[in-house]
């Protein structure tokens, strides 16, 4: 191990969705940035992969997220224009279920509170406008034209490329083994070197319980499975359909996308919050036949043509807080550290704005963005 002879303004640990965006926003502000990532760029070992992530504004989790979403949409567009890449696409979104379900009622609550454009569709309206869908007679949907999807691997790589263009030093295949905060700055130790900086931003993803073990933030890691099913009759009928989230009478949610991976790529669908607790070292990355059968059985209740075999599957991890809200904060007992973790399976749509928030916190200690909901004081047990 060698002692680095170069000091930085900010070190970013973890260069997945949030860390890559933080590195970019810091570097574009003229900060000397070092980014450390234990895997390769835009890797598939954590939570920022799988080809697509839903973006939406009618946010059933809590209307308090909406201002961040509106800014995130601006930054998605800015990222697309800066790179010439389709990092996101609006397709419209259907949020389907019983009228009193969280998916429908919560989405409507957010839409009304923030005056977001939306429509309420009865089951017959859904079938007429979107023929692939066959909801139960008692179900309705909130339709949001501004919903769509982001491309996670492309987004991470785009932020990394922009960060490097702005002068950030980005190291891959370099795992952090220790970090230390003091009034004079931070020290970060990897398997290769010891680095020093004024500030530290930690975006550990599913490694949060390990990297942030001393902070007492309760986070559990959960295995999730992604499925690409072959539609009966081919993918053509699914090319232009909206993204969807569907909740049944038992409160079980599933979600899915248009057929964005070509005629042989199937249609991506998944359960939301139907996983098994794991760690990054113990996760079972094999997808089993009974899991595929359960997914097919559930999704064909809404989309009958998704009855074919799985053409592809993958696993990823949720990092869940007890209340399923994020952690974004400068811990009070630390001097120069900002943390972002616990994104609980619904964080990727916020990647651009979280990068901006983390750059604010690392450079000025505060932000004008509304992040009180994400204070870890609500969760800390020690």
GROMACS .gro file of C-alpha atoms in nm:
model
  382
    1UNK     CA    1   0.000   0.000   0.000
    2UNK     CA    2   0.123   0.346  -0.087
    3UNK     CA    3   0.036   0.688   0.048
    4UNK     CA    4  -0.127   0.900  -0.221
    5UNK     CA    5   0.067   1.218  -0.289
    6UNK     CA    6  -0.240   1.383  -0.435
    7UNK     CA    7  -0.512   1.539  -0.222
    8UNK     CA    8  -0.866   1.606  -0.331
    9UNK     CA    9  -1.153   1.834  -0.247
   10UNK     CA   10  -1.400   1.544  -0.239
   11UNK     CA   11  -1.374   1.166  -0.245
   12UNK     CA   12  -1.682   0.972  -0.360
   13UNK     CA   13  -1.709   0.610  -0.245
   14UNK     CA   14  -1.930   0.404  -0.477
   15UNK     CA   15  -1.987   0.500  -0.841
   16UNK     CA   16  -2.325   0.344  -0.908
   17UNK     CA   17  -2.632   0.553  -0.978
   18UNK     CA   18  -2.599   0.809  -0.698
   19UNK     CA   19  -2.220   0.813  -0.676
   20UNK     CA   20  -2.165   0.863  -1.048
   21UNK     CA   21  -2.410   1.155  -1.049
   22UNK     CA   22  -2.243   1.307  -0.740
   23UNK     CA   23  -1.899   1.278  -0.901
   24UNK     CA   24  -2.024   1.458  -1.209
   25UNK     CA   25  -2.204   1.739  -1.027
   26UNK     CA   26  -1.903   1.796  -0.802
   27UNK     CA   27  -1.654   1.795  -1.089
   28UNK     CA   28  -1.859   2.034  -1.300
   29UNK     CA   29  -1.843   2.279  -1.008
   30UNK     CA   30  -1.464   2.273  -1.025
   31UNK     CA   31  -1.406   2.037  -0.733
   32UNK     CA   32  -1.106   1.804  -0.743
   33UNK     CA   33  -1.286   1.470  -0.726
   34UNK     CA   34  -1.168   1.115  -0.667
   35UNK     CA   35  -1.421   0.839  -0.727
   36UNK     CA   36  -1.359   0.488  -0.594
   37UNK     CA   37  -1.557   0.185  -0.717
   38UNK     CA   38  -1.487  -0.178  -0.628
   39UNK     CA   39  -1.632  -0.310  -0.956
   40UNK     CA   40  -1.624  -0.209  -1.322
   41UNK     CA   41  -1.807   0.095  -1.460
   42UNK     CA   42  -2.187   0.052  -1.483
   43UNK     CA   43  -2.162  -0.300  -1.338
   44UNK     CA   44  -2.445  -0.546  -1.268
   45UNK     CA   45  -2.351  -0.648  -0.914
   46UNK     CA   46  -2.564  -0.397  -0.724
   47UNK     CA   47  -2.882  -0.201  -0.795
   48UNK     CA   48  -2.816   0.016  -1.103
   49UNK     CA   49  -2.866  -0.231  -1.386
   50UNK     CA   50  -3.138  -0.424  -1.568
   51UNK     CA   51  -3.187  -0.203  -1.875
   52UNK     CA   52  -3.476   0.010  -1.748
   53UNK     CA   53  -3.616   0.185  -1.441
   54UNK     CA   54  -3.956   0.352  -1.409
   55UNK     CA   55  -3.972   0.731  -1.387
   56UNK     CA   56  -4.294   0.902  -1.275
   57UNK     CA   57  -4.417   1.213  -1.097
   58UNK     CA   58  -4.753   1.111  -0.942
   59UNK     CA   59  -4.568   0.963  -0.650
   60UNK     CA   60  -4.774   0.730  -0.433
   61UNK     CA   61  -4.491   0.683  -0.181
   62UNK     CA   62  -4.532   1.041  -0.053
   63UNK     CA   63  -4.621   1.373  -0.223
   64UNK     CA   64  -4.313   1.523  -0.054
   65UNK     CA   65  -4.100   1.362  -0.326
   66UNK     CA   66  -4.264   1.554  -0.610
   67UNK     CA   67  -4.047   1.871  -0.603
   68UNK     CA   68  -3.739   1.651  -0.628
   69UNK     CA   69  -3.897   1.462  -0.917
   70UNK     CA   70  -3.972   1.780  -1.106
   71UNK     CA   71  -3.609   1.888  -1.075
   72UNK     CA   72  -3.492   1.538  -1.161
   73UNK     CA   73  -3.689   1.549  -1.486
   74UNK     CA   74  -3.513   1.875  -1.576
   75UNK     CA   75  -3.178   1.710  -1.511
   76UNK     CA   76  -3.272   1.396  -1.709
   77UNK     CA   77  -3.334   1.623  -2.006
   78UNK     CA   78  -3.010   1.810  -1.946
   79UNK     CA   79  -2.819   1.481  -1.932
   80UNK     CA   80  -2.978   1.365  -2.257
   81UNK     CA   81  -2.888   1.690  -2.429
   82UNK     CA   82  -2.532   1.690  -2.292
   83UNK     CA   83  -2.461   1.338  -2.415
   84UNK     CA   84  -2.689   1.289  -2.715
   85UNK     CA   85  -2.809   0.966  -2.551
   86UNK     CA   86  -3.161   0.845  -2.481
   87UNK     CA   87  -3.101   0.810  -2.108
   88UNK     CA   88  -3.476   0.833  -2.052
   89UNK     CA   89  -3.799   0.812  -2.251
   90UNK     CA   90  -4.154   0.919  -2.168
   91UNK     CA   91  -4.408   0.652  -2.258
   92UNK     CA   92  -4.698   0.737  -2.032
   93UNK     CA   93  -4.773   0.533  -1.724
   94UNK     CA   94  -5.069   0.335  -1.595
   95UNK     CA   95  -5.104   0.293  -1.219
   96UNK     CA   96  -5.369   0.024  -1.185
   97UNK     CA   97  -5.563  -0.125  -0.895
   98UNK     CA   98  -5.871  -0.095  -0.675
   99UNK     CA   99  -5.973   0.270  -0.625
  100UNK     CA  100  -5.855   0.270  -0.262
  101UNK     CA  101  -5.521   0.099  -0.331
  102UNK     CA  102  -5.195   0.279  -0.255
  103UNK     CA  103  -5.096   0.263  -0.621
  104UNK     CA  104  -5.409   0.446  -0.738
  105UNK     CA  105  -5.515   0.658  -0.440
  106UNK     CA  106  -5.158   0.753  -0.348
  107UNK     CA  107  -5.076   0.852  -0.705
  108UNK     CA  108  -5.392   1.061  -0.725
  109UNK     CA  109  -5.314   1.229  -0.394
  110UNK     CA  110  -4.972   1.340  -0.521
  111UNK     CA  111  -5.112   1.448  -0.858
  112UNK     CA  112  -5.382   1.661  -0.696
  113UNK     CA  113  -5.153   1.814  -0.435
  114UNK     CA  114  -4.901   1.925  -0.696
  115UNK     CA  115  -5.145   1.990  -0.982
  116UNK     CA  116  -4.983   1.727  -1.203
  117UNK     CA  117  -5.153   1.642  -1.534
  118UNK     CA  118  -5.330   1.307  -1.508
  119UNK     CA  119  -5.641   1.112  -1.601
  120UNK     CA  120  -5.852   0.860  -1.412
  121UNK     CA  121  -5.951   0.567  -1.632
  122UNK     CA  122  -6.215   0.303  -1.570
  123UNK     CA  123  -6.141  -0.058  -1.660
  124UNK     CA  124  -6.324  -0.030  -1.992
  125UNK     CA  125  -6.128   0.286  -2.079
  126UNK     CA  126  -5.800   0.104  -2.009
  127UNK     CA  127  -5.895  -0.189  -2.234
  128UNK     CA  128  -6.002   0.042  -2.516
  129UNK     CA  129  -5.696   0.269  -2.511
  130UNK     CA  130  -5.439   0.003  -2.426
  131UNK     CA  131  -5.559  -0.329  -2.572
  132UNK     CA  132  -5.279  -0.538  -2.417
  133UNK     CA  133  -5.424  -0.462  -2.072
  134UNK     CA  134  -5.724  -0.646  -1.931
  135UNK     CA  135  -5.788  -0.516  -1.577
  136UNK     CA  136  -6.061  -0.657  -1.356
  137UNK     CA  137  -6.396  -0.477  -1.376
  138UNK     CA  138  -6.354  -0.315  -1.034
  139UNK     CA  139  -6.009  -0.173  -1.109
  140UNK     CA  140  -5.926   0.176  -1.227
  141UNK     CA  141  -5.603   0.349  -1.323
  142UNK     CA  142  -5.437   0.684  -1.295
  143UNK     CA  143  -5.273   0.761  -1.628
  144UNK     CA  144  -4.974   0.996  -1.626
  145UNK     CA  145  -4.847   1.104  -1.967
  146UNK     CA  146  -4.511   1.217  -1.822
  147UNK     CA  147  -4.420   0.873  -1.686
  148UNK     CA  148  -4.169   0.653  -1.865
  149UNK     CA  149  -3.837   0.485  -1.805
  150UNK     CA  150  -3.468   0.559  -1.759
  151UNK     CA  151  -3.181   0.341  -1.875
  152UNK     CA  152  -2.966   0.270  -1.567
  153UNK     CA  153  -2.642   0.142  -1.721
  154UNK     CA  154  -2.644   0.415  -1.983
  155UNK     CA  155  -2.714   0.678  -1.717
  156UNK     CA  156  -2.433   0.563  -1.489
  157UNK     CA  157  -2.185   0.552  -1.777
  158UNK     CA  158  -2.298   0.894  -1.900
  159UNK     CA  159  -2.241   1.051  -1.558
  160UNK     CA  160  -1.902   0.880  -1.531
  161UNK     CA  161  -1.798   1.003  -1.875
  162UNK     CA  162  -1.906   1.358  -1.797
  163UNK     CA  163  -1.730   1.348  -1.459
  164UNK     CA  164  -1.407   1.234  -1.624
  165UNK     CA  165  -1.442   1.504  -1.889
  166UNK     CA  166  -1.469   1.758  -1.607
  167UNK     CA  167  -1.143   1.630  -1.457
  168UNK     CA  168  -1.254   1.372  -1.197
  169UNK     CA  169  -1.015   1.085  -1.119
  170UNK     CA  170  -1.222   0.766  -1.132
  171UNK     CA  171  -1.073   0.439  -1.006
  172UNK     CA  172  -1.241   0.106  -1.076
  173UNK     CA  173  -1.163  -0.232  -0.929
  174UNK     CA  174  -1.049  -0.054  -0.613
  175UNK     CA  175  -1.238  -0.146  -0.298
  176UNK     CA  176  -1.238   0.083   0.006
  177UNK     CA  177  -1.129  -0.092   0.324
  178UNK     CA  178  -1.158   0.196   0.572
  179UNK     CA  179  -1.247   0.561   0.602
  180UNK     CA  180  -1.186   0.814   0.881
  181UNK     CA  181  -1.323   1.161   0.945
  182UNK     CA  182  -1.150   1.432   1.148
  183UNK     CA  183  -1.184   1.809   1.185
  184UNK     CA  184  -0.900   1.854   0.937
  185UNK     CA  185  -1.045   1.634   0.664
  186UNK     CA  186  -1.100   1.271   0.568
  187UNK     CA  187  -0.873   0.974   0.508
  188UNK     CA  188  -0.985   0.686   0.284
  189UNK     CA  189  -0.794   0.361   0.263
  190UNK     CA  190  -0.827   0.119  -0.026
  191UNK     CA  191  -0.639  -0.195  -0.120
  192UNK     CA  192  -0.409   0.025  -0.329
  193UNK     CA  193  -0.346   0.347  -0.140
  194UNK     CA  194  -0.442   0.596   0.129
  195UNK     CA  195  -0.617   0.910   0.005
  196UNK     CA  196  -0.692   1.243   0.172
  197UNK     CA  197  -0.961   1.501   0.099
  198UNK     CA  198  -1.157   1.782   0.254
  199UNK     CA  199  -1.490   1.603   0.212
  200UNK     CA  200  -1.622   1.249   0.171
  201UNK     CA  201  -1.943   1.138  -0.004
  202UNK     CA  202  -2.046   0.777   0.058
  203UNK     CA  203  -2.291   0.609  -0.182
  204UNK     CA  204  -2.254   0.244  -0.082
  205UNK     CA  205  -2.572   0.092  -0.227
  206UNK     CA  206  -2.623  -0.263  -0.103
  207UNK     CA  207  -2.293  -0.244   0.084
  208UNK     CA  208  -2.435   0.020   0.323
  209UNK     CA  209  -2.464  -0.215   0.626
  210UNK     CA  210  -2.092  -0.289   0.593
  211UNK     CA  211  -1.954   0.052   0.492
  212UNK     CA  212  -2.175   0.250   0.732
  213UNK     CA  213  -2.181   0.002   1.018
  214UNK     CA  214  -2.076   0.264   1.276
  215UNK     CA  215  -2.362   0.502   1.192
  216UNK     CA  216  -2.642   0.285   1.330
  217UNK     CA  217  -2.865   0.326   1.023
  218UNK     CA  218  -3.087   0.016   0.996
  219UNK     CA  219  -3.078  -0.106   0.635
  220UNK     CA  220  -3.168  -0.453   0.515
  221UNK     CA  221  -3.069  -0.589   0.175
  222UNK     CA  222  -3.327  -0.777  -0.029
  223UNK     CA  223  -3.288  -0.992  -0.340
  224UNK     CA  224  -3.518  -0.900  -0.626
  225UNK     CA  225  -3.572  -1.072  -0.962
  226UNK     CA  226  -3.629  -0.915  -1.305
  227UNK     CA  227  -3.804  -1.113  -1.580
  228UNK     CA  228  -3.828  -1.066  -1.956
  229UNK     CA  229  -4.128  -1.270  -2.078
  230UNK     CA  230  -4.206  -1.354  -2.438
  231UNK     CA  231  -4.555  -1.236  -2.538
  232UNK     CA  232  -4.790  -1.462  -2.729
  233UNK     CA  233  -4.791  -1.324  -3.082
  234UNK     CA  234  -4.459  -1.141  -3.042
  235UNK     CA  235  -4.355  -0.806  -2.899
  236UNK     CA  236  -4.511  -0.574  -3.160
  237UNK     CA  237  -4.824  -0.511  -2.952
  238UNK     CA  238  -4.604  -0.408  -2.658
  239UNK     CA  239  -4.371  -0.170  -2.845
  240UNK     CA  240  -4.563   0.149  -2.769
  241UNK     CA  241  -4.746   0.063  -2.450
  242UNK     CA  242  -4.702   0.263  -2.126
  243UNK     CA  243  -4.502   0.156  -1.826
  244UNK     CA  244  -4.729   0.023  -1.552
  245UNK     CA  245  -4.757  -0.050  -1.183
  246UNK     CA  246  -5.041  -0.282  -1.081
  247UNK     CA  247  -5.167  -0.357  -0.730
  248UNK     CA  248  -5.411  -0.636  -0.653
  249UNK     CA  249  -5.660  -0.665  -0.367
  250UNK     CA  250  -5.391  -0.822  -0.146
  251UNK     CA  251  -5.170  -0.514  -0.187
  252UNK     CA  252  -4.912  -0.697  -0.400
  253UNK     CA  253  -4.756  -0.473  -0.665
  254UNK     CA  254  -4.599  -0.566  -0.997
  255UNK     CA  255  -4.454  -0.336  -1.261
  256UNK     CA  256  -4.345  -0.351  -1.621
  257UNK     CA  257  -4.225  -0.176  -1.935
  258UNK     CA  258  -4.282  -0.160  -2.308
  259UNK     CA  259  -4.088  -0.401  -2.530
  260UNK     CA  260  -3.773  -0.190  -2.557
  261UNK     CA  261  -3.522  -0.469  -2.627
  262UNK     CA  262  -3.628  -0.566  -2.979
  263UNK     CA  263  -3.841  -0.851  -3.115
  264UNK     CA  264  -3.636  -1.117  -2.935
  265UNK     CA  265  -3.599  -0.926  -2.608
  266UNK     CA  266  -3.931  -1.001  -2.444
  267UNK     CA  267  -4.116  -0.765  -2.208
  268UNK     CA  268  -3.961  -0.679  -1.874
  269UNK     CA  269  -4.179  -0.726  -1.563
  270UNK     CA  270  -4.114  -0.778  -1.193
  271UNK     CA  271  -4.269  -0.797  -0.850
  272UNK     CA  272  -4.220  -0.491  -0.630
  273UNK     CA  273  -4.108  -0.588  -0.280
  274UNK     CA  274  -4.133  -0.962  -0.307
  275UNK     CA  275  -3.780  -1.061  -0.222
  276UNK     CA  276  -3.562  -1.247   0.024
  277UNK     CA  277  -3.321  -1.089   0.269
  278UNK     CA  278  -2.961  -1.134   0.167
  279UNK     CA  279  -2.621  -0.967   0.157
  280UNK     CA  280  -2.414  -0.884  -0.151
  281UNK     CA  281  -2.203  -1.191  -0.070
  282UNK     CA  282  -2.491  -1.434  -0.012
  283UNK     CA  283  -2.744  -1.328  -0.278
  284UNK     CA  284  -2.868  -1.617  -0.492
  285UNK     CA  285  -2.818  -1.495  -0.848
  286UNK     CA  286  -2.990  -1.800  -0.998
  287UNK     CA  287  -3.354  -1.744  -1.096
  288UNK     CA  288  -3.557  -2.059  -1.037
  289UNK     CA  289  -3.843  -2.203  -1.247
  290UNK     CA  290  -4.101  -2.160  -0.971
  291UNK     CA  291  -4.016  -1.788  -0.952
  292UNK     CA  292  -4.075  -1.752  -1.326
  293UNK     CA  293  -4.406  -1.938  -1.296
  294UNK     CA  294  -4.521  -1.711  -1.012
  295UNK     CA  295  -4.434  -1.399  -1.213
  296UNK     CA  296  -4.613  -1.525  -1.522
  297UNK     CA  297  -4.922  -1.623  -1.323
  298UNK     CA  298  -4.947  -1.279  -1.164
  299UNK     CA  299  -4.874  -1.062  -1.467
  300UNK     CA  300  -5.115  -1.247  -1.699
  301UNK     CA  301  -5.397  -1.136  -1.468
  302UNK     CA  302  -5.343  -0.791  -1.622
  303UNK     CA  303  -5.159  -0.864  -1.947
  304UNK     CA  304  -5.289  -1.199  -2.074
  305UNK     CA  305  -5.050  -1.217  -2.368
  306UNK     CA  306  -4.742  -1.230  -2.142
  307UNK     CA  307  -4.784  -1.605  -2.125
  308UNK     CA  308  -4.467  -1.717  -2.297
  309UNK     CA  309  -4.132  -1.835  -2.162
  310UNK     CA  310  -3.875  -1.614  -1.994
  311UNK     CA  311  -3.617  -1.509  -2.253
  312UNK     CA  312  -3.396  -1.351  -1.985
  313UNK     CA  313  -3.384  -1.306  -1.607
  314UNK     CA  314  -3.160  -1.113  -1.369
  315UNK     CA  315  -3.126  -1.035  -1.002
  316UNK     CA  316  -3.064  -0.706  -0.824
  317UNK     CA  317  -3.078  -0.577  -0.468
  318UNK     CA  318  -3.296  -0.332  -0.278
  319UNK     CA  319  -3.140  -0.151   0.019
  320UNK     CA  320  -3.442  -0.098   0.245
  321UNK     CA  321  -3.487   0.137   0.537
  322UNK     CA  322  -3.764   0.048   0.786
  323UNK     CA  323  -3.996   0.319   0.648
  324UNK     CA  324  -3.878   0.276   0.286
  325UNK     CA  325  -3.770   0.640   0.259
  326UNK     CA  326  -3.417   0.740   0.163
  327UNK     CA  327  -3.121   0.845   0.377
  328UNK     CA  328  -2.946   1.160   0.251
  329UNK     CA  329  -2.761   1.352   0.518
  330UNK     CA  330  -2.449   1.490   0.675
  331UNK     CA  331  -2.443   1.288   1.001
  332UNK     CA  332  -2.434   1.525   1.297
  333UNK     CA  333  -2.146   1.351   1.475
  334UNK     CA  334  -1.921   1.372   1.167
  335UNK     CA  335  -1.750   1.681   1.031
  336UNK     CA  336  -1.685   1.621   0.663
  337UNK     CA  337  -1.903   1.328   0.554
  338UNK     CA  338  -2.220   1.307   0.344
  339UNK     CA  339  -2.409   0.979   0.303
  340UNK     CA  340  -2.674   0.865   0.055
  341UNK     CA  341  -2.819   0.518   0.099
  342UNK     CA  342  -3.133   0.315   0.166
  343UNK     CA  343  -3.307   0.396  -0.162
  344UNK     CA  344  -3.550   0.110  -0.098
  345UNK     CA  345  -3.622   0.006  -0.454
  346UNK     CA  346  -3.757   0.338  -0.579
  347UNK     CA  347  -3.453   0.561  -0.598
  348UNK     CA  348  -3.313   0.547  -0.950
  349UNK     CA  349  -3.552   0.805  -1.097
  350UNK     CA  350  -3.394   1.053  -0.852
  351UNK     CA  351  -3.033   0.986  -0.958
  352UNK     CA  352  -2.973   1.323  -1.131
  353UNK     CA  353  -3.118   1.534  -0.851
  354UNK     CA  354  -2.954   1.329  -0.576
  355UNK     CA  355  -2.622   1.397  -0.748
  356UNK     CA  356  -2.700   1.767  -0.730
  357UNK     CA  357  -2.807   1.743  -0.364
  358UNK     CA  358  -2.489   1.557  -0.268
  359UNK     CA  359  -2.276   1.817  -0.445
  360UNK     CA  360  -2.459   2.089  -0.249
  361UNK     CA  361  -2.405   1.913   0.084
  362UNK     CA  362  -2.038   1.838   0.022
  363UNK     CA  363  -1.952   2.189  -0.091
  364UNK     CA  364  -2.171   2.406   0.132
  365UNK     CA  365  -2.308   2.175   0.401
  366UNK     CA  366  -2.667   2.246   0.303
  367UNK     CA  367  -2.906   2.235   0.008
  368UNK     CA  368  -3.216   2.421  -0.101
  369UNK     CA  369  -3.377   2.093  -0.208
  370UNK     CA  370  -3.638   1.953   0.037
  371UNK     CA  371  -3.466   1.654   0.199
  372UNK     CA  372  -3.596   1.665   0.557
  373UNK     CA  373  -3.782   1.339   0.493
  374UNK     CA  374  -3.445   1.165   0.449
  375UNK     CA  375  -3.285   1.261   0.782
  376UNK     CA  376  -3.144   0.941   0.936
  377UNK     CA  377  -3.226   1.068   1.285
  378UNK     CA  378  -3.567   0.910   1.234
  379UNK     CA  379  -3.398   0.568   1.207
  380UNK     CA  380  -3.075   0.569   1.404
  381UNK     CA  381  -3.081   0.310   1.681
  382UNK     CA  382  -2.743   0.376   1.847
   0.00000   0.00000   0.00000
